[in-house]
Amino acid sequence: MSRIAKRSFGEFEITVINDGGLEFPSHVFPDVEENRLNGLLTDSGKTAIETSFNVLHIRAGEESILVDTGAGAHFGPTAGFLQQALSEAAIHPEDVSRVVFTHLHPDHFGGSMTDDGHPVFANAELILTETERRFWTDDANFSGADANTIEWRRMGLDALECYGDRVSTKGAGGEVAPGVHLVDLPGHTKGHAGIRIDSGGTQFIYAADILHAQDLQLADPNLCAAFDADKDQARATRNRTLDMLATDGILISGAHFLDRFIGYVEHAAGGYRITPA
Ligand SMILES: [Zn+2]
């Protein structure tokens, strides 16, 4: 089974890399009743809430940019296949010039550090938004947090620390590399960001964690996963972004779409649907 899907436009070649996936238990979507959830799955021809863990690679000239690093060892035996996928794509970890963390959750930073605490991408600058870095480094945001959150935080800070002085932060819309910009997508986490590239007449957005289960959240963008830190803001960002993607015909991918998706979003009755490019 291939773990990669490539597409080129303008000066850029993008590769969507599948790091693995899993099935979510229904409590990941706590606000939807079981009947409604089962109805949405049936409409999609599914019997389980499937998700993928994706990573995006961007190549342009000398730049080899990895957006997120997959789950590493943190999500069990069905995820953490980044290294195999990179080999398949002939992407060499030592050649990666920049790594972007769209946000500091373990399914995004998990593949960035070796078991003994060294950077997997030894020559890369590590980039995240200043808002995200500030949130996770401020103890005040974690007083009274549950054990799981505390553990996620510790792992995230370890990942940042192992890149040492090669960590840099950007403001909203900041430039990652020539022609590659961050897109502010707040709500899932405080400093959650996607990636935008406009080149050769193509507009492309990597929408990161705009959604976690396409079979539920395209039909009903108001549904939030339990991981959305600020549900109202995440819902507003999801609705606004999906509408923009559909209205403007923007090529998209994202961190949790299935089947290495690269394609388009369209308005559909009450929600959205996606079609591969
Ligand atoms: Zn995620």
PDB file of N, CA and C and ligand atoms in Angstrom, residues 24 51-53 68 75 102-103 105-108 188 192 208-209 211-212 227 255-256, ligand 1:
ATOM      1  N   PHE A  24     -11.857   6.241  15.844  1.00  0.00           N
ATOM      2  CA  PHE A  24     -12.165   6.940  17.088  1.00  0.00           C
ATOM      3  C   PHE A  24     -13.329   6.256  17.806  1.00  0.00           C
ATOM      4  N   THR A  51     -10.143   7.959  11.088  1.00  0.00           N
ATOM      5  CA  THR A  51      -9.292   9.124  10.859  1.00  0.00           C
ATOM      6  C   THR A  51      -7.940   8.660  10.357  1.00  0.00           C
ATOM      7  N   SER A  52      -7.245   9.557   9.673  1.00  0.00           N
ATOM      8  CA  SER A  52      -5.857   9.329   9.273  1.00  0.00           C
ATOM      9  C   SER A  52      -4.977  10.343   9.964  1.00  0.00           C
ATOM     10  N   PHE A  53      -3.716  10.009  10.130  1.00  0.00           N
ATOM     11  CA  PHE A  53      -2.702  10.981  10.553  1.00  0.00           C
ATOM     12  C   PHE A  53      -1.853  11.289   9.324  1.00  0.00           C
ATOM     13  N   ASP A  68       4.307  19.082  10.084  1.00  0.00           N
ATOM     14  CA  ASP A  68       4.011  18.057  11.086  1.00  0.00           C
ATOM     15  C   ASP A  68       4.855  16.795  10.844  1.00  0.00           C
ATOM     16  N   PHE A  75       0.543   6.680  19.359  1.00  0.00           N
ATOM     17  CA  PHE A  75      -0.838   6.274  19.077  1.00  0.00           C
ATOM     18  C   PHE A  75      -0.963   4.816  18.657  1.00  0.00           C
ATOM     19  N   THR A 102       2.006  22.471  13.072  1.00  0.00           N
ATOM     20  CA  THR A 102       0.767  23.246  12.951  1.00  0.00           C
ATOM     21  C   THR A 102       0.199  23.567  14.333  1.00  0.00           C
ATOM     22  N   HIS A 103       0.480  22.685  15.282  1.00  0.00           N
ATOM     23  CA  HIS A 103       0.129  22.902  16.684  1.00  0.00           C
ATOM     24  C   HIS A 103       0.820  21.822  17.499  1.00  0.00           C
ATOM     25  N   HIS A 105       0.197  19.120  19.367  1.00  0.00           N
ATOM     26  CA  HIS A 105      -0.444  17.870  19.789  1.00  0.00           C
ATOM     27  C   HIS A 105       0.429  16.694  19.325  1.00  0.00           C
ATOM     28  N   PRO A 106       0.391  15.565  20.085  1.00  0.00           N
ATOM     29  CA  PRO A 106       1.352  14.486  19.830  1.00  0.00           C
ATOM     30  C   PRO A 106       1.190  13.778  18.487  1.00  0.00           C
ATOM     31  N   ASP A 107       0.011  13.844  17.866  1.00  0.00           N
ATOM     32  CA  ASP A 107      -0.098  13.232  16.534  1.00  0.00           C
ATOM     33  C   ASP A 107       0.544  14.129  15.468  1.00  0.00           C
ATOM     34  N   HIS A 108       1.085  15.265  15.889  1.00  0.00           N
ATOM     35  CA  HIS A 108       1.750  16.195  14.964  1.00  0.00           C
ATOM     36  C   HIS A 108       3.245  16.325  15.248  1.00  0.00           C
ATOM     37  N   HIS A 188      -8.980  24.956  17.575  1.00  0.00           N
ATOM     38  CA  HIS A 188      -8.542  23.589  17.892  1.00  0.00           C
ATOM     39  C   HIS A 188      -7.471  23.665  18.973  1.00  0.00           C
ATOM     40  N   HIS A 192      -3.192  27.282  16.598  1.00  0.00           N
ATOM     41  CA  HIS A 192      -3.310  26.316  15.498  1.00  0.00           C
ATOM     42  C   HIS A 192      -3.233  27.030  14.152  1.00  0.00           C
ATOM     43  N   ALA A 208      -4.684  21.570   8.147  1.00  0.00           N
ATOM     44  CA  ALA A 208      -4.291  20.961   9.428  1.00  0.00           C
ATOM     45  C   ALA A 208      -5.497  20.298  10.112  1.00  0.00           C
ATOM     46  N   ASP A 209      -5.812  20.671  11.364  1.00  0.00           N
ATOM     47  CA  ASP A 209      -6.874  20.007  12.131  1.00  0.00           C
ATOM     48  C   ASP A 209      -8.196  20.764  12.075  1.00  0.00           C
ATOM     49  N   LEU A 211     -10.682  19.623  10.741  1.00  0.00           N
ATOM     50  CA  LEU A 211     -11.617  18.566  11.130  1.00  0.00           C
ATOM     51  C   LEU A 211     -10.840  17.293  11.428  1.00  0.00           C
ATOM     52  N   HIS A 212     -11.479  16.379  12.160  1.00  0.00           N
ATOM     53  CA  HIS A 212     -10.831  15.130  12.575  1.00  0.00           C
ATOM     54  C   HIS A 212     -11.505  13.892  12.005  1.00  0.00           C
ATOM     55  N   PHE A 227     -10.975  17.045  21.215  1.00  0.00           N
ATOM     56  CA  PHE A 227      -9.651  17.686  21.224  1.00  0.00           C
ATOM     57  C   PHE A 227      -9.708  19.162  20.888  1.00  0.00           C
ATOM     58  N   ALA A 255      -4.650  17.413   7.870  1.00  0.00           N
ATOM     59  CA  ALA A 255      -3.949  16.420   8.685  1.00  0.00           C
ATOM     60  C   ALA A 255      -4.769  15.165   8.974  1.00  0.00           C
ATOM     61  N   HIS A 256      -6.109  15.246   8.864  1.00  0.00           N
ATOM     62  CA  HIS A 256      -6.909  14.080   9.243  1.00  0.00           C
ATOM     63  C   HIS A 256      -7.887  13.622   8.164  1.00  0.00           C
TER      64      HIS A 256
HETATM   65 ZN    ZN B   1      -4.360  16.240  14.927  1.00  0.00          ZN
END
